[in-house]
Coordinates of C-alpha atoms and ligand atoms in Angstrom, one line a residue:
M1 CA 0.0 0.0 0.0
F2 CA 2.7 2.4 1.0
L3 CA 4.8 1.5 -2.0
G4 CA 1.8 2.1 -4.3
L5 CA 1.3 5.5 -2.7
V6 CA 4.9 6.6 -3.1
V7 CA 5.1 5.3 -6.7
G8 CA 1.8 7.1 -7.5
V9 CA 2.9 10.4 -6.1
L10 CA 6.3 10.2 -7.9
I11 CA 4.6 9.5 -11.2
R12 CA 2.2 12.3 -10.7
I13 CA 5.1 14.7 -10.1
V14 CA 6.8 13.5 -13.3
I15 CA 3.7 13.5 -15.6
G16 CA 2.4 16.7 -14.0
D17 CA 4.0 18.9 -16.7
K18 CA 5.0 16.1 -19.2
P19 CA 2.0 13.8 -19.8
D20 CA 3.9 11.9 -22.5
A21 CA 7.0 11.2 -20.3
V22 CA 8.6 7.8 -20.8
L23 CA 10.4 5.5 -18.5
T24 CA 13.5 3.9 -20.1
I25 CA 14.7 0.5 -18.8
G26 CA 17.6 -0.7 -21.0
S27 CA 16.2 -0.6 -24.6
L28 CA 12.6 -0.7 -23.3
Q29 CA 10.6 2.6 -23.4
L30 CA 7.5 2.7 -21.3
G31 CA 5.0 5.6 -21.7
L32 CA 4.4 6.5 -18.0
K33 CA 0.8 7.4 -18.4
A34 CA -0.3 5.4 -21.3
I35 CA 1.4 2.1 -20.5
L36 CA 2.1 2.2 -16.8
V37 CA -0.8 4.1 -15.2
D38 CA -3.7 3.6 -17.7
G39 CA -2.4 0.2 -18.7
I40 CA -0.7 -2.0 -16.1
F41 CA -1.8 -0.2 -12.9
H42 CA -5.4 0.2 -14.1
A43 CA -5.7 -3.4 -15.4
G44 CA -4.0 -4.9 -12.3
G45 CA -6.3 -2.9 -9.9
Q46 CA -9.5 -3.6 -11.8
I47 CA -8.7 -7.4 -12.1
F48 CA -8.1 -7.5 -8.4
L49 CA -11.3 -5.6 -7.6
S50 CA -13.3 -7.9 -9.8
S51 CA -11.8 -11.0 -8.2
L52 CA -12.7 -9.6 -4.8
K53 CA -16.3 -9.0 -5.9
M54 CA -16.4 -12.4 -7.5
L55 CA -16.1 -13.9 -4.1
V56 CA -18.9 -12.1 -2.4
V57 CA -22.0 -13.8 -3.7
P58 CA -20.8 -17.5 -3.4
L59 CA -19.2 -16.7 -0.1
V60 CA -22.2 -15.0 1.5
L61 CA -24.7 -17.5 0.2
V62 CA -22.7 -20.6 1.2
S63 CA -21.4 -19.5 4.6
L64 CA -24.7 -18.0 5.6
V65 CA -26.6 -21.2 4.7
C66 CA -24.1 -23.1 6.7
G67 CA -24.3 -20.7 9.6
T68 CA -28.1 -20.8 9.7
A69 CA -28.4 -24.5 9.1
S70 CA -26.0 -25.3 12.0
L71 CA -28.1 -23.4 14.6
K72 CA -30.0 -25.8 16.8
D73 CA -33.1 -23.7 16.8
V74 CA -34.5 -20.7 15.0
S75 CA -34.8 -18.6 18.1
T76 CA -31.0 -18.4 18.3
L77 CA -31.0 -16.8 14.9
G78 CA -33.7 -14.3 16.1
R79 CA -31.5 -13.4 19.1
I80 CA -28.3 -13.0 17.0
G81 CA -30.3 -10.8 14.6
R82 CA -31.7 -8.6 17.3
K83 CA -28.4 -8.2 19.1
S84 CA -26.5 -7.3 15.9
M85 CA -29.2 -4.9 14.6
G86 CA -29.3 -3.2 18.0
L87 CA -25.5 -2.8 18.1
F88 CA -25.3 -1.6 14.5
I89 CA -27.9 1.1 15.1
L90 CA -26.5 2.1 18.5
T91 CA -23.0 2.5 17.2
T92 CA -24.1 4.4 14.1
A93 CA -26.3 6.8 16.1
L94 CA -23.4 7.3 18.5
A95 CA -20.9 7.9 15.6
I96 CA -23.1 10.6 14.0
A97 CA -23.9 12.3 17.3
V98 CA -20.2 12.6 18.2
A99 CA -19.5 13.9 14.7
I100 CA -22.1 16.6 14.9
V101 CA -20.9 17.8 18.3
L102 CA -17.3 17.9 17.1
A103 CA -18.3 19.8 14.0
L104 CA -20.3 22.3 16.0
L105 CA -17.3 22.9 18.2
V106 CA -14.8 23.4 15.4
S107 CA -17.2 25.1 12.9
P108 CA -15.5 23.9 9.7
G109 CA -17.9 25.8 7.4
V110 CA -17.6 29.3 8.7
G111 CA -15.8 31.6 6.2
V112 CA -15.7 29.0 3.4
D113 CA -16.1 30.4 -0.1
L114 CA -19.3 29.1 -1.8
S115 CA -18.1 29.2 -5.4
T116 CA -17.3 25.9 -7.0
D117 CA -17.5 24.5 -10.5
A118 CA -18.2 21.0 -9.3
K119 CA -21.7 19.6 -9.8
F120 CA -23.4 16.8 -7.9
A121 CA -26.2 14.7 -9.2
P122 CA -27.8 12.7 -6.4
G123 CA -29.5 10.2 -8.6
E124 CA -32.4 8.1 -7.4
I125 CA -33.1 8.2 -3.7
K126 CA -35.2 5.4 -2.2
T127 CA -37.8 5.9 0.4
V128 CA -37.4 3.9 3.7
T129 CA -40.5 1.8 2.8
Q130 CA -39.0 0.9 -0.5
V131 CA -35.8 -0.1 1.2
F132 CA -37.7 -2.6 3.3
I133 CA -39.7 -3.9 0.4
D134 CA -36.5 -4.3 -1.6
M135 CA -35.0 -6.6 1.0
F136 CA -37.2 -9.4 -0.1
P137 CA -36.2 -11.1 -3.4
S138 CA -38.8 -12.0 -5.9
N139 CA -36.2 -14.1 -7.7
P140 CA -33.2 -15.3 -5.8
I141 CA -31.1 -16.0 -9.0
N142 CA -31.7 -12.4 -10.0
A143 CA -30.7 -11.2 -6.6
M144 CA -27.4 -13.1 -6.9
A145 CA -26.9 -11.9 -10.5
K146 CA -27.2 -8.4 -9.3
G147 CA -25.3 -8.9 -6.1
E148 CA -28.2 -7.6 -4.0
M149 CA -26.7 -8.3 -0.6
L150 CA -29.8 -7.9 1.6
Q151 CA -31.9 -10.1 -0.7
I152 CA -29.2 -12.8 -0.8
I153 CA -29.1 -12.7 3.0
V154 CA -32.9 -13.1 3.3
F155 CA -32.8 -16.0 0.9
A156 CA -29.8 -17.7 2.5
V157 CA -31.3 -17.4 6.0
L158 CA -34.7 -18.9 4.9
F159 CA -32.9 -21.6 3.0
G160 CA -30.8 -22.5 6.0
I161 CA -33.9 -22.6 8.2
A162 CA -35.6 -24.9 5.7
I163 CA -32.6 -27.2 5.8
T164 CA -32.8 -27.4 9.7
L165 CA -36.5 -28.3 9.4
S166 CA -36.0 -30.9 6.7
G167 CA -34.6 -33.8 8.9
A168 CA -32.4 -36.3 7.3
V169 CA -32.7 -34.8 3.8
G170 CA -31.8 -31.4 5.2
E171 CA -28.7 -32.9 6.9
R172 CA -27.4 -34.2 3.6
I173 CA -27.8 -30.8 2.0
R174 CA -26.2 -29.2 5.0
L175 CA -23.1 -31.4 4.6
F176 CA -22.9 -30.4 1.0
F177 CA -22.9 -26.7 1.9
E178 CA -20.3 -27.4 4.6
D179 CA -18.1 -28.9 1.9
M180 CA -18.8 -26.0 -0.4
N181 CA -17.8 -23.6 2.3
V182 CA -14.4 -25.2 2.6
V183 CA -13.9 -24.9 -1.1
V184 CA -15.1 -21.3 -1.3
M185 CA -12.8 -20.4 1.6
K186 CA -9.9 -21.9 -0.4
L187 CA -10.9 -19.7 -3.2
V188 CA -10.8 -16.7 -0.9
E189 CA -7.3 -17.7 0.1
I190 CA -6.1 -17.9 -3.5
V191 CA -7.3 -14.4 -4.2
M192 CA -5.8 -13.1 -1.0
H193 CA -2.4 -14.4 -2.1
F194 CA -2.5 -11.7 -4.8
S195 CA -3.7 -9.0 -2.6
P196 CA -0.4 -7.2 -2.0
Y197 CA -0.1 -6.7 -5.8
G198 CA -3.7 -5.7 -6.2
V199 CA -3.5 -3.1 -3.4
F200 CA -0.3 -1.8 -4.9
F201 CA -1.9 -1.3 -8.3
L202 CA -5.0 0.4 -6.9
M203 CA -3.0 2.8 -4.7
A204 CA -0.5 3.6 -7.5
K205 CA -3.2 4.4 -10.0
L206 CA -5.2 6.5 -7.5
F207 CA -2.3 8.6 -6.3
T208 CA -1.4 9.6 -9.8
T209 CA -4.8 11.3 -10.2
L210 CA -5.7 12.4 -6.7
E211 CA -6.3 16.2 -6.5
L212 CA -4.7 17.4 -3.3
S213 CA -5.3 21.1 -3.6
D214 CA -8.9 20.9 -2.4
M215 CA -7.5 19.4 0.7
V216 CA -5.9 22.7 1.7
N217 CA -9.1 24.8 1.0
L218 CA -11.3 22.4 2.9
G219 CA -8.6 21.6 5.5
K220 CA -10.9 22.1 8.5
Y221 CA -13.7 19.9 7.1
F222 CA -11.2 17.2 6.2
S223 CA -9.5 17.3 9.6
V224 CA -12.7 17.1 11.6
V225 CA -14.0 14.1 9.6
F226 CA -10.6 12.5 9.7
F227 CA -10.2 13.0 13.4
A228 CA -13.7 11.8 14.2
L229 CA -13.1 8.7 12.1
L230 CA -9.9 7.9 14.0
F231 CA -11.6 8.6 17.3
H232 CA -14.5 6.3 16.6
G233 CA -12.4 3.6 15.0
F234 CA -9.9 3.4 17.8
V235 CA -11.3 4.8 21.0
V236 CA -15.0 3.9 20.7
Y237 CA -14.5 0.5 19.2
G238 CA -11.5 -0.1 21.5
A239 CA -13.8 0.7 24.5
F240 CA -16.5 -1.7 23.3
I241 CA -14.0 -4.5 22.8
M242 CA -12.4 -3.9 26.2
F243 CA -15.4 -3.2 28.4
A244 CA -18.3 -4.9 26.7
A245 CA -16.6 -8.0 25.2
R246 CA -13.8 -8.0 27.8
L247 CA -11.1 -8.7 25.2
N248 CA -7.8 -7.1 24.5
P249 CA -8.4 -4.2 22.0
L250 CA -4.8 -4.2 20.8
T251 CA -5.1 -7.8 19.6
F252 CA -8.3 -6.8 17.8
F253 CA -6.7 -3.9 16.0
K254 CA -3.6 -5.9 15.1
K255 CA -5.7 -8.6 13.5
M256 CA -7.9 -6.2 11.7
R257 CA -5.0 -4.4 10.1
E258 CA -5.1 -6.3 6.8
T259 CA -8.9 -6.1 6.4
A260 CA -8.9 -2.4 7.2
M261 CA -6.1 -1.9 4.5
F262 CA -8.3 -3.7 2.0
A263 CA -11.2 -1.5 2.8
F264 CA -9.0 1.6 2.6
S265 CA -7.6 0.7 -0.9
T266 CA -10.9 -0.5 -2.4
S267 CA -13.2 2.0 -0.7
S268 CA -15.8 -0.7 -0.7
S269 CA -17.3 -2.6 2.3
N270 CA -18.8 -5.1 -0.2
A271 CA -15.4 -5.9 -1.8
T272 CA -14.0 -6.4 1.7
V273 CA -16.6 -8.9 2.8
A274 CA -14.4 -11.9 2.0
S275 CA -11.4 -10.6 3.8
N276 CA -13.5 -9.5 6.8
L277 CA -15.3 -12.8 7.0
A278 CA -11.9 -14.7 7.0
T279 CA -10.5 -12.3 9.6
T280 CA -13.4 -12.5 12.0
T281 CA -13.8 -16.2 11.7
N282 CA -10.2 -17.5 11.4
K283 CA -8.2 -14.8 13.3
L284 CA -10.6 -13.4 15.8
G285 CA -12.3 -16.7 16.6
V286 CA -15.9 -15.7 16.0
S287 CA -18.0 -18.7 15.2
N288 CA -19.3 -18.9 11.6
K289 CA -22.8 -19.0 13.0
V290 CA -22.4 -15.4 14.0
S291 CA -19.9 -14.0 11.5
S292 CA -21.6 -15.4 8.4
F293 CA -24.6 -13.3 9.4
T294 CA -23.1 -10.1 10.9
V295 CA -20.3 -9.5 8.4
P296 CA -22.3 -9.4 5.2
L297 CA -25.3 -7.7 6.9
G298 CA -22.9 -5.1 8.5
A299 CA -21.3 -4.4 5.1
T300 CA -24.7 -3.4 3.8
I301 CA -26.3 -1.7 6.7
N302 CA -23.7 -0.7 9.3
M303 CA -21.7 2.3 8.2
D304 CA -20.5 4.3 11.1
G305 CA -17.7 6.0 9.2
T306 CA -20.2 7.1 6.5
A307 CA -22.5 8.4 9.2
I308 CA -19.6 10.4 10.7
M309 CA -18.9 12.1 7.4
Q310 CA -22.6 12.9 7.0
G311 CA -22.8 14.4 10.4
V312 CA -19.9 16.7 9.8
A313 CA -21.0 17.5 6.2
T314 CA -24.4 18.5 7.4
V315 CA -23.0 21.0 9.9
F316 CA -20.5 22.2 7.4
I317 CA -23.0 22.8 4.6
A318 CA -25.4 24.6 7.0
Q319 CA -22.6 26.9 8.1
V320 CA -21.4 27.6 4.6
Y321 CA -25.0 28.5 3.5
N322 CA -25.6 30.4 6.8
I323 CA -28.6 28.3 7.7
D324 CA -29.3 27.7 11.4
L325 CA -30.3 24.2 12.3
T326 CA -32.3 23.6 15.5
T327 CA -31.7 20.7 18.0
S328 CA -34.7 18.9 16.5
D329 CA -33.1 19.2 13.0
Y330 CA -30.0 17.6 14.4
L331 CA -32.0 14.8 15.9
M332 CA -33.6 14.4 12.5
V333 CA -30.2 14.2 10.9
I334 CA -29.2 11.4 13.4
L335 CA -32.4 9.5 12.6
T336 CA -32.3 9.9 8.8
A337 CA -28.6 9.1 8.5
T338 CA -29.0 6.0 10.6
L339 CA -31.9 4.8 8.5
A340 CA -30.3 5.9 5.3
S341 CA -27.4 3.5 5.8
V342 CA -29.9 0.5 5.8
G343 CA -30.2 -0.9 2.3
T344 CA -27.5 1.1 0.7
A345 CA -24.7 -1.1 -0.8
G346 CA -21.2 -0.6 0.5
V347 CA -19.6 0.7 -2.7
P348 CA -17.3 3.7 -3.3
G349 CA -18.9 7.1 -2.9
V350 CA -22.4 5.9 -1.9
G351 CA -22.2 7.9 1.3
L352 CA -22.6 11.1 -0.7
V353 CA -25.8 9.9 -2.3
M354 CA -27.1 9.1 1.1
L355 CA -26.1 12.5 2.3
A356 CA -28.4 14.0 -0.3
M357 CA -31.3 12.3 1.5
V358 CA -30.2 13.6 4.9
L359 CA -29.8 17.2 3.6
E360 CA -33.2 17.2 2.0
Q361 CA -34.8 16.0 5.2
V362 CA -33.7 19.1 7.0
G363 CA -34.1 21.5 4.1
L364 CA -30.4 22.1 3.3
P365 CA -29.3 22.6 -0.4
V366 CA -28.2 19.3 -1.9
D367 CA -25.9 21.4 -4.2
G368 CA -23.7 21.8 -1.1
I369 CA -22.4 18.3 -1.7
A370 CA -20.4 19.7 -4.7
L371 CA -18.3 21.6 -2.2
I372 CA -16.9 18.5 -0.5
L373 CA -16.6 16.3 -3.6
G374 CA -13.0 17.2 -4.1
V375 CA -11.8 15.7 -0.7
D376 CA -14.2 12.9 -0.6
R377 CA -12.1 10.1 -2.1
L378 CA -9.5 10.0 0.7
L379 CA -12.3 10.3 3.3
D380 CA -14.2 7.6 1.6
M381 CA -11.2 5.3 1.9
T382 CA -10.8 6.0 5.5
R383 CA -14.5 5.8 6.4
T384 CA -14.7 2.4 4.7
A385 CA -12.0 1.1 6.9
V386 CA -14.0 2.3 9.9
N387 CA -17.2 0.7 8.5
V388 CA -15.7 -2.7 8.2
T389 CA -13.9 -2.5 11.6
G390 CA -17.3 -1.8 13.1
D391 CA -18.8 -4.9 11.5
A392 CA -16.0 -7.0 13.0
M393 CA -16.3 -5.4 16.4
V394 CA -20.1 -6.1 16.5
S395 CA -19.4 -9.7 15.4
C396 CA -17.0 -10.1 18.3
L397 CA -19.5 -8.6 20.8
V398 CA -22.4 -10.8 19.6
A399 CA -20.2 -13.9 19.5
K400 CA -18.9 -13.3 23.0
S401 CA -22.4 -12.8 24.4
E402 CA -23.6 -16.0 22.8
G403 CA -20.6 -17.9 24.1
V404 CA -19.3 -18.7 20.6
L405 CA -16.1 -16.7 20.5
D406 CA -13.0 -18.9 20.7
E407 CA -10.7 -16.9 22.9
K408 CA -7.8 -19.3 22.1
V409 CA -8.0 -18.3 18.5
Y410 CA -8.5 -14.6 19.4
N411 CA -5.4 -14.5 21.5
D412 CA -3.2 -16.6 19.2
P413 CA -1.1 -14.2 17.1
N414 CA -0.7 -16.8 14.3
A415 CA -4.3 -17.9 14.0
G416 CA -5.7 -17.7 10.5
R417 CA -2.6 -16.4 8.8
I418 CA -2.2 -17.2 5.1
D419 CA 1.4 -17.9 4.4
Ligands
LIG501 N1 -17.5 3.4 0.5 C1 -18.3 3.2 1.7 C2 -18.4 1.7 2.0 O1 -18.3 0.9 1.1 C3 -19.6 3.8 1.7 C4 -19.5 5.3 1.6 O2 -19.4 5.9 2.7 O3 -19.5 5.9 0.5 O4 -18.5 1.3 3.1

């Protein structure tokens, strides 16, 4: 990741004033932009991203069917579901509340120039009712073809329950899915072997194009979001792990490092599902019964990092446009942003689309989003890392409370390592 960053920045400096600069290695001449950046880095990064996404549907389906089918009774599933939903909502609301308070203290939007050429088109915004209706698939194959995570989850859980209720026949099917799970996990391992190269390509390409000048103009906004993300990611999650789960937070962060880096370089919770599932199950010792449910669900509906950005952005935009928001407006922001994260896929930049919904709710101009577009890419990367860490944290808490967290695995520094 670091090497990619350095190479990207260096190339950017070189091609900044000479877009057709070439790199000469012996008798070989490589066009820096055409061959290296738009060719090798671009292709390498995209192939890696596609391979990660390729894992998501088979992995979620198979591991969730296994997880559900291995539960002794359906009420356990209900309990796991309630606990994880409760924690997802609690941590998201907490994240956004802290972000709003912090932004009100720092006032990042006071004195910022309104003029910008950037435009933002929010696209289609779903109503909350529609989000709930859309959770239920009318055609499971279509849901899988489109990668509709919530629909796949609903289908896999129902299928798993049906397996449990089908006696000896169900047991045969369950064993088939258990075998499939081992094979799909092997596939995850194969892709993970290439991850250092994939991450390098993604970072190198990104940093040749990243516009850093906006970062200076919007320095205050950027720093508030960044600080709030770090605070939530380390302090709040660390406290939950330490006091609620009674586990060592340092071990948690050490083991999450790789998955967080994945999230950072792909900006997508969805693309990180495979890595996060492998980490929570194999490294942190969370039983598959819990992780197969909490990780994919969390990737779709639990976005604390995104909520933090939305909290700060709302305050920022209100200040730039000189609009006073009341306490009840802020409560509305907390409610809408928490609800908005349900049913929105974990893909790059989606947080801004959800922000449009939040702004509309309290009567702020959606155009304000154009102001923060320039610095959003780096923040998107960072908040995605927080989003996936939150999913793993909730998985640990739920597993611990259910008595299905293997502390031997959690405390073993070598558990689940792919060498
Ligand atoms: N990129 C984020 C994610 O996938 C969502 C967002 O905040 O835009 O988790």
